[in-house]
mmCIF file of C-alpha atoms and ligand atoms in Angstrom:
data_model
loop_
_atom_site.group_PDB
_atom_site.id
_atom_site.type_symbol
_atom_site.label_atom_id
_atom_site.label_comp_id
_atom_site.label_asym_id
_atom_site.label_seq_id
_atom_site.Cartn_x
_atom_site.Cartn_y
_atom_site.Cartn_z
ATOM 1 C CA UNK A 242 10.477 -22.172 -17.851
ATOM 2 C CA UNK A 243 9.992 -25.283 -15.757
ATOM 3 C CA UNK A 244 12.820 -24.754 -13.290
ATOM 4 C CA UNK A 245 14.178 -21.822 -11.314
ATOM 5 C CA UNK A 246 17.886 -21.142 -11.615
ATOM 6 C CA UNK A 247 19.943 -18.334 -10.034
ATOM 7 C CA UNK A 248 22.400 -18.672 -12.911
ATOM 8 C CA UNK A 249 19.853 -17.547 -15.477
ATOM 9 C CA UNK A 250 18.279 -14.944 -13.155
ATOM 10 C CA UNK A 251 19.090 -11.315 -13.905
ATOM 11 C CA UNK A 252 17.211 -9.355 -11.266
ATOM 12 C CA UNK A 253 16.069 -10.291 -7.765
ATOM 13 C CA UNK A 254 14.406 -8.773 -4.707
ATOM 14 C CA UNK A 255 15.427 -9.787 -1.186
ATOM 15 C CA UNK A 256 13.238 -8.255 1.518
ATOM 16 C CA UNK A 257 14.542 -8.412 5.089
ATOM 17 C CA UNK A 258 18.272 -8.353 4.373
ATOM 18 C CA UNK A 259 19.458 -6.085 7.196
ATOM 19 C CA UNK A 260 20.621 -8.848 9.549
ATOM 20 C CA UNK A 261 20.155 -12.531 10.405
ATOM 21 C CA UNK A 262 19.470 -15.065 7.652
ATOM 22 C CA UNK A 263 18.553 -12.305 5.182
ATOM 23 C CA UNK A 264 21.951 -10.623 5.519
ATOM 24 C CA UNK A 265 23.740 -13.931 4.852
ATOM 25 C CA UNK A 266 21.494 -14.610 1.850
ATOM 26 C CA UNK A 267 22.425 -11.197 0.487
ATOM 27 C CA UNK A 268 26.165 -11.902 0.914
ATOM 28 C CA UNK A 269 25.939 -15.355 -0.631
ATOM 29 C CA UNK A 270 23.808 -14.333 -3.620
ATOM 30 C CA UNK A 271 26.142 -11.421 -4.382
ATOM 31 C CA UNK A 272 29.268 -13.589 -4.129
ATOM 32 C CA UNK A 273 27.977 -16.724 -5.902
ATOM 33 C CA UNK A 274 25.931 -14.949 -8.578
ATOM 34 C CA UNK A 275 27.624 -11.578 -9.149
ATOM 35 C CA UNK A 276 25.750 -11.109 -12.444
ATOM 36 C CA UNK A 277 22.424 -10.717 -10.563
ATOM 37 C CA UNK A 278 21.139 -7.191 -9.970
ATOM 38 C CA UNK A 279 19.976 -7.666 -6.395
ATOM 39 C CA UNK A 280 17.622 -5.191 -4.750
ATOM 40 C CA UNK A 281 17.862 -6.044 -1.064
ATOM 41 C CA UNK A 282 16.007 -4.168 1.652
ATOM 42 C CA UNK A 283 16.030 -3.567 5.390
ATOM 43 C CA UNK A 284 13.371 -1.964 7.575
ATOM 44 C CA UNK A 285 14.873 -0.957 10.927
ATOM 45 C CA UNK A 286 17.822 1.405 10.506
ATOM 46 C CA UNK A 287 19.024 0.775 14.068
ATOM 47 C CA UNK A 288 19.491 -2.962 13.358
ATOM 48 C CA UNK A 289 20.731 -2.730 9.796
ATOM 49 C CA UNK A 290 24.168 -4.255 9.103
ATOM 50 C CA UNK A 291 23.886 -4.250 5.314
ATOM 51 C CA UNK A 292 25.375 -1.281 3.486
ATOM 52 C CA UNK A 293 24.045 -2.579 0.128
ATOM 53 C CA UNK A 294 20.401 -2.687 1.248
ATOM 54 C CA UNK A 295 17.762 0.001 0.618
ATOM 55 C CA UNK A 296 15.199 1.004 3.213
ATOM 56 C CA UNK A 297 11.721 -0.422 2.665
ATOM 57 C CA UNK A 298 8.838 -0.864 5.093
ATOM 58 C CA UNK A 299 6.959 -3.926 3.767
ATOM 59 C CA UNK A 300 3.867 -2.843 5.719
ATOM 60 C CA UNK A 301 3.739 0.610 4.128
ATOM 61 C CA UNK A 302 1.932 0.426 0.796
ATOM 62 C CA UNK A 303 3.195 3.766 -0.506
ATOM 63 C CA UNK A 304 6.771 2.655 0.244
ATOM 64 C CA UNK A 305 6.152 -0.620 -1.628
ATOM 65 C CA UNK A 306 4.648 1.227 -4.603
ATOM 66 C CA UNK A 307 7.677 3.492 -4.918
ATOM 67 C CA UNK A 308 9.969 0.471 -4.687
ATOM 68 C CA UNK A 309 7.944 -1.484 -7.284
ATOM 69 C CA UNK A 310 7.989 1.480 -9.679
ATOM 70 C CA UNK A 311 11.786 1.508 -9.548
ATOM 71 C CA UNK A 312 11.988 -2.083 -10.840
ATOM 72 C CA UNK A 313 11.524 -3.454 -14.346
ATOM 73 C CA UNK A 314 11.512 -7.261 -14.558
ATOM 74 C CA UNK A 315 12.051 -9.614 -11.605
ATOM 75 C CA UNK A 316 13.302 -13.214 -11.588
ATOM 76 C CA UNK A 317 12.924 -13.815 -7.864
ATOM 77 C CA UNK A 318 11.365 -12.348 -4.738
ATOM 78 C CA UNK A 319 12.612 -13.681 -1.391
ATOM 79 C CA UNK A 320 11.170 -12.476 1.907
ATOM 80 C CA UNK A 321 12.805 -13.315 5.222
ATOM 81 C CA UNK A 322 10.536 -10.950 7.160
ATOM 82 C CA UNK A 323 9.397 -12.466 10.438
ATOM 83 C CA UNK A 324 8.654 -11.678 14.060
ATOM 84 C CA UNK A 325 8.543 -13.965 17.104
ATOM 85 C CA UNK A 326 8.808 -11.533 20.031
ATOM 86 C CA UNK A 327 10.616 -12.116 23.319
ATOM 87 C CA UNK A 328 7.693 -13.732 25.143
ATOM 88 C CA UNK A 329 5.656 -15.907 22.764
ATOM 89 C CA UNK A 330 2.408 -17.038 24.428
ATOM 90 C CA UNK A 331 2.557 -20.326 26.342
ATOM 91 C CA UNK A 332 -1.168 -20.318 27.094
ATOM 92 C CA UNK A 333 -4.423 -18.514 26.397
ATOM 93 C CA UNK A 334 -4.078 -16.275 29.428
ATOM 94 C CA UNK A 335 -1.069 -14.622 27.764
ATOM 95 C CA UNK A 336 -2.984 -13.593 24.627
ATOM 96 C CA UNK A 337 -2.438 -9.912 23.903
ATOM 97 C CA UNK A 338 -4.393 -8.493 20.975
ATOM 98 C CA UNK A 339 -1.860 -5.804 20.112
ATOM 99 C CA UNK A 340 1.060 -8.221 20.121
ATOM 100 C CA UNK A 341 -0.862 -10.825 18.132
ATOM 101 C CA UNK A 342 -2.021 -8.288 15.557
ATOM 102 C CA UNK A 343 1.592 -7.188 15.100
ATOM 103 C CA UNK A 344 2.726 -10.805 14.577
ATOM 104 C CA UNK A 345 0.049 -11.304 11.910
ATOM 105 C CA UNK A 346 0.959 -8.051 10.172
ATOM 106 C CA UNK A 347 4.675 -8.798 10.062
ATOM 107 C CA UNK A 348 4.621 -12.561 9.455
ATOM 108 C CA UNK A 349 1.618 -12.938 7.181
ATOM 109 C CA UNK A 350 0.209 -9.686 5.783
ATOM 110 C CA UNK A 351 3.412 -8.174 4.434
ATOM 111 C CA UNK A 352 3.712 -10.770 1.663
ATOM 112 C CA UNK A 353 0.376 -10.322 -0.167
ATOM 113 C CA UNK A 354 0.770 -6.542 0.229
ATOM 114 C CA UNK A 355 4.234 -6.668 -1.300
ATOM 115 C CA UNK A 356 3.135 -8.966 -4.125
ATOM 116 C CA UNK A 357 0.111 -6.757 -4.900
ATOM 117 C CA UNK A 358 2.660 -4.337 -6.379
ATOM 118 C CA UNK A 359 5.427 -6.689 -7.530
ATOM 119 C CA UNK A 360 3.503 -9.433 -9.329
ATOM 120 C CA UNK A 361 3.250 -7.496 -12.586
ATOM 121 C CA UNK A 362 7.035 -7.442 -12.856
ATOM 122 C CA UNK A 363 7.553 -11.197 -12.462
ATOM 123 C CA UNK A 364 9.137 -13.049 -15.353
ATOM 124 C CA UNK A 365 7.888 -16.474 -16.383
ATOM 125 C CA UNK A 366 9.577 -19.167 -14.254
ATOM 126 C CA UNK A 367 10.345 -16.673 -11.490
ATOM 127 C CA UNK A 368 10.595 -17.713 -7.853
ATOM 128 C CA UNK A 369 8.434 -16.165 -5.114
ATOM 129 C CA UNK A 370 9.457 -17.497 -1.725
ATOM 130 C CA UNK A 371 9.219 -16.810 2.009
ATOM 131 C CA UNK A 372 10.896 -18.094 5.126
ATOM 132 C CA UNK A 373 8.022 -19.693 6.958
ATOM 133 C CA UNK A 374 8.413 -22.007 9.972
ATOM 134 C CA UNK A 375 7.642 -25.648 10.721
ATOM 135 C CA UNK A 376 5.647 -24.511 13.745
ATOM 136 C CA UNK A 377 3.219 -22.962 11.234
ATOM 137 C CA UNK A 378 2.129 -26.456 10.169
ATOM 138 C CA UNK A 379 -1.392 -27.079 11.507
ATOM 139 C CA UNK A 380 -1.210 -30.852 11.155
ATOM 140 C CA UNK A 381 2.219 -31.066 12.819
ATOM 141 C CA UNK A 382 1.238 -29.035 15.887
ATOM 142 C CA UNK A 383 1.418 -31.376 18.876
ATOM 143 C CA UNK A 384 2.863 -28.979 21.464
ATOM 144 C CA UNK A 385 0.610 -25.905 21.283
ATOM 145 C CA UNK A 386 1.678 -22.458 22.508
ATOM 146 C CA UNK A 387 3.178 -19.629 20.416
ATOM 147 C CA UNK A 388 -0.316 -18.642 19.261
ATOM 148 C CA UNK A 389 0.675 -15.503 17.394
ATOM 149 C CA UNK A 390 3.747 -16.949 15.668
ATOM 150 C CA UNK A 391 2.173 -20.302 14.761
ATOM 151 C CA UNK A 392 -1.096 -18.749 13.607
ATOM 152 C CA UNK A 393 0.540 -16.048 11.518
ATOM 153 C CA UNK A 394 2.982 -18.456 9.821
ATOM 154 C CA UNK A 395 0.029 -20.768 9.033
ATOM 155 C CA UNK A 396 -1.760 -17.748 7.519
ATOM 156 C CA UNK A 397 1.396 -16.910 5.545
ATOM 157 C CA UNK A 398 1.433 -20.453 4.139
ATOM 158 C CA UNK A 399 -2.209 -20.046 3.093
ATOM 159 C CA UNK A 400 -1.407 -16.753 1.353
ATOM 160 C CA UNK A 401 1.474 -18.414 -0.478
ATOM 161 C CA UNK A 402 -0.791 -21.253 -1.590
ATOM 162 C CA UNK A 403 -3.329 -18.685 -2.801
ATOM 163 C CA UNK A 404 -0.667 -16.797 -4.730
ATOM 164 C CA UNK A 405 0.524 -20.022 -6.367
ATOM 165 C CA UNK A 406 -2.967 -20.406 -7.833
ATOM 166 C CA UNK A 407 -3.040 -16.832 -9.126
ATOM 167 C CA UNK A 408 0.591 -16.536 -10.253
ATOM 168 C CA UNK A 409 0.628 -19.574 -12.510
ATOM 169 C CA UNK A 410 3.866 -18.668 -14.268
ATOM 170 C CA UNK A 411 5.879 -18.415 -11.036
ATOM 171 C CA UNK A 412 7.114 -20.963 -8.507
ATOM 172 C CA UNK A 413 5.585 -19.881 -5.183
ATOM 173 C CA UNK A 414 7.018 -21.752 -2.185
ATOM 174 C CA UNK A 415 7.179 -21.524 1.601
ATOM 175 C CA UNK A 416 10.340 -22.898 3.182
ATOM 176 C CA UNK A 417 11.375 -23.685 6.746
ATOM 177 C CA UNK A 418 14.988 -22.487 7.069
ATOM 178 C CA UNK A 419 15.943 -24.758 10.003
ATOM 179 C CA UNK A 420 16.711 -23.568 13.517
ATOM 180 C CA UNK A 421 19.301 -20.839 13.094
ATOM 181 C CA UNK A 422 21.243 -18.723 15.557
ATOM 182 C CA UNK A 423 19.914 -15.177 15.068
ATOM 183 C CA UNK A 424 18.378 -12.434 17.182
ATOM 184 C CA UNK A 425 14.934 -13.964 16.570
ATOM 185 C CA UNK A 426 15.864 -17.349 18.043
ATOM 186 C CA UNK A 427 18.468 -16.405 20.666
ATOM 187 C CA UNK A 428 16.170 -16.847 23.687
ATOM 188 C CA UNK A 429 14.848 -20.225 22.545
ATOM 189 C CA UNK A 430 17.709 -22.211 21.055
ATOM 190 C CA UNK A 431 19.126 -23.208 24.457
ATOM 191 C CA UNK A 432 16.321 -25.724 24.898
ATOM 192 C CA UNK A 433 16.433 -27.060 21.317
ATOM 193 C CA UNK A 434 17.527 -30.706 21.029
ATOM 194 C CA UNK A 435 18.037 -30.785 17.257
ATOM 195 C CA UNK A 436 20.831 -29.168 15.262
ATOM 196 C CA UNK A 437 21.148 -25.367 15.270
ATOM 197 C CA UNK A 438 22.834 -23.724 12.269
ATOM 198 C CA UNK A 439 24.709 -20.487 11.783
ATOM 199 C CA UNK A 440 22.990 -17.957 9.502
ATOM 200 C CA UNK A 441 25.683 -18.435 6.824
ATOM 201 C CA UNK A 442 25.064 -22.203 6.769
ATOM 202 C CA UNK A 443 21.311 -21.664 6.574
ATOM 203 C CA UNK A 444 21.762 -19.260 3.676
ATOM 204 C CA UNK A 445 23.694 -21.970 1.823
ATOM 205 C CA UNK A 446 20.987 -24.569 2.551
ATOM 206 C CA UNK A 447 18.273 -22.220 1.285
ATOM 207 C CA UNK A 448 20.073 -21.291 -1.921
ATOM 208 C CA UNK A 449 20.669 -24.997 -2.648
ATOM 209 C CA UNK A 450 16.969 -25.650 -2.005
ATOM 210 C CA UNK A 451 15.746 -22.817 -4.280
ATOM 211 C CA UNK A 452 18.244 -23.823 -6.955
ATOM 212 C CA UNK A 453 16.343 -27.127 -7.226
ATOM 213 C CA UNK A 454 12.851 -25.595 -7.302
ATOM 214 C CA UNK A 455 10.633 -26.728 -10.168
ATOM 215 C CA UNK A 456 7.233 -25.525 -11.306
ATOM 216 C CA UNK A 457 5.616 -28.503 -9.542
ATOM 217 C CA UNK A 458 6.949 -27.219 -6.171
ATOM 218 C CA UNK A 459 4.614 -24.249 -6.444
ATOM 219 C CA UNK A 460 1.938 -23.950 -3.744
ATOM 220 C CA UNK A 461 3.795 -26.255 -1.400
ATOM 221 C CA UNK A 462 5.676 -25.993 1.900
ATOM 222 C CA UNK A 463 9.156 -27.482 2.353
ATOM 223 C CA UNK A 464 11.893 -28.048 4.876
ATOM 224 C CA UNK A 465 15.202 -26.608 3.578
ATOM 225 C CA UNK A 466 16.416 -30.196 3.061
ATOM 226 C CA UNK A 467 13.771 -30.639 0.342
ATOM 227 C CA UNK A 468 11.396 -32.756 2.447
ATOM 228 C CA UNK A 469 7.795 -31.645 1.970
ATOM 229 C CA UNK A 470 6.024 -30.371 5.087
ATOM 230 C CA UNK A 471 2.295 -30.668 5.638
ATOM 231 C CA UNK A 472 0.116 -27.573 6.023
HETATM 232 N N1 NAP B 209 16.044 -18.313 13.256
HETATM 233 C C1 NAP B 209 15.312 -19.413 13.258
HETATM 234 O O1 NAP B 209 15.622 -20.407 13.975
HETATM 235 C C2 NAP B 209 14.083 -19.512 12.389
HETATM 236 C C3 NAP B 209 13.361 -20.725 12.388
HETATM 237 C C4 NAP B 209 12.231 -20.830 11.590
HETATM 238 C C5 NAP B 209 11.849 -19.742 10.801
HETATM 239 N N2 NAP B 209 12.586 -18.578 10.818
HETATM 240 C C6 NAP B 209 12.133 -17.467 9.966
HETATM 241 O O2 NAP B 209 13.220 -16.992 9.214
HETATM 242 C C7 NAP B 209 13.035 -15.601 8.930
HETATM 243 C C8 NAP B 209 14.324 -14.825 9.228
HETATM 244 O O3 NAP B 209 14.527 -14.851 10.618
HETATM 245 P P1 NAP B 209 15.947 -14.622 11.322
HETATM 246 O O4 NAP B 209 16.169 -15.807 12.167
HETATM 247 O O5 NAP B 209 16.956 -14.205 10.335
HETATM 248 O O6 NAP B 209 15.589 -13.430 12.325
HETATM 249 P P2 NAP B 209 15.935 -11.885 12.332
HETATM 250 O O7 NAP B 209 17.400 -11.682 12.252
HETATM 251 O O8 NAP B 209 15.201 -11.333 13.505
HETATM 252 O O9 NAP B 209 15.264 -11.354 10.969
HETATM 253 C C9 NAP B 209 13.921 -11.040 10.894
HETATM 254 C C10 NAP B 209 13.685 -10.151 9.685
HETATM 255 O O10 NAP B 209 12.325 -9.688 9.733
HETATM 256 C C11 NAP B 209 12.314 -8.281 9.606
HETATM 257 N N3 NAP B 209 11.240 -7.654 10.372
HETATM 258 C C12 NAP B 209 10.900 -7.882 11.659
HETATM 259 N N4 NAP B 209 9.893 -7.056 12.019
HETATM 260 C C13 NAP B 209 9.616 -6.289 10.939
HETATM 261 C C14 NAP B 209 8.678 -5.266 10.674
HETATM 262 N N5 NAP B 209 7.831 -4.801 11.588
HETATM 263 N N6 NAP B 209 8.655 -4.716 9.452
HETATM 264 C C15 NAP B 209 9.510 -5.143 8.512
HETATM 265 N N7 NAP B 209 10.431 -6.111 8.684
HETATM 266 C C16 NAP B 209 10.478 -6.675 9.890
HETATM 267 C C17 NAP B 209 13.657 -7.814 10.161
HETATM 268 O O11 NAP B 209 13.969 -6.550 9.620
HETATM 269 P P3 NAP B 209 14.222 -5.220 10.512
HETATM 270 O O12 NAP B 209 15.027 -5.622 11.711
HETATM 271 O O13 NAP B 209 14.923 -4.312 9.569
HETATM 272 O O14 NAP B 209 12.857 -4.733 10.923
HETATM 273 C C18 NAP B 209 14.585 -8.931 9.667
HETATM 274 O O15 NAP B 209 15.010 -8.655 8.360
HETATM 275 C C19 NAP B 209 11.830 -15.152 9.757
HETATM 276 O O16 NAP B 209 10.701 -15.086 8.922
HETATM 277 C C20 NAP B 209 11.665 -16.260 10.778
HETATM 278 O O17 NAP B 209 10.323 -16.404 11.207
HETATM 279 C C21 NAP B 209 13.688 -18.437 11.596
#
């Protein structure tokens, strides 16, 4: 299949659906495409607001294996998993190895680990997608700072590009969701000059974007509006 389409999808995985953008994606997919068998997951019980989601730790390989074994075929995998932290580094003197390692694990490493066990289940023409961030663009970085977040989202984009080369029958894309009011962004959106969206609006934008994804989008990085972003 040359094009992804939620209408012809039967089974999907949505990782990171406990709150924020992921929760709104879950609600929208279930209401707009009720025929889809959606396996959505959360990680932190104390933050989970989604009664339909299952618990999965995307950094625990045995957890992922059990989850993968419970699935047959998959038409899409969406991951919203991401971590910014409350005090992203403004300069080198704020580098903290533990904090930075955590950012890389959550933002970048979870996806290849997850796909190590899910790729066998992917149908031809399936969509594999992550919420990345514009600040993960190396060529568009003119402000600096946010070492851990920027670096780990850039690494995530590289992993997605790699997977697009290996998973030739799937559409593998990174997408910037747009600045969205969630717990991740709450401390930073006050100073933002551009438009800030609600999580429900962002979920709509993302579904519209994925609904237009073609095989030739694979290995690339996009703004939710469809504009291509540079690595
Ligand atoms: N909001 C924005 O303005 C914005 C802008 C650009 C990109 N993004 C990206 O969009 C995605 C969704 O963010 P959001 O705004 O919806 O924020 P959010 O509400 O904080 O959601 C972040 C998600 O990541 C998961 N997560 C965090 N740490 C985890 C860990 N250690 N293990 C497993 N899962 C973990 C959370 O699950 P648990 O709480 O269950 O652990 C949650 O599902 C993120 O990847 C973010 O980088 C957001």
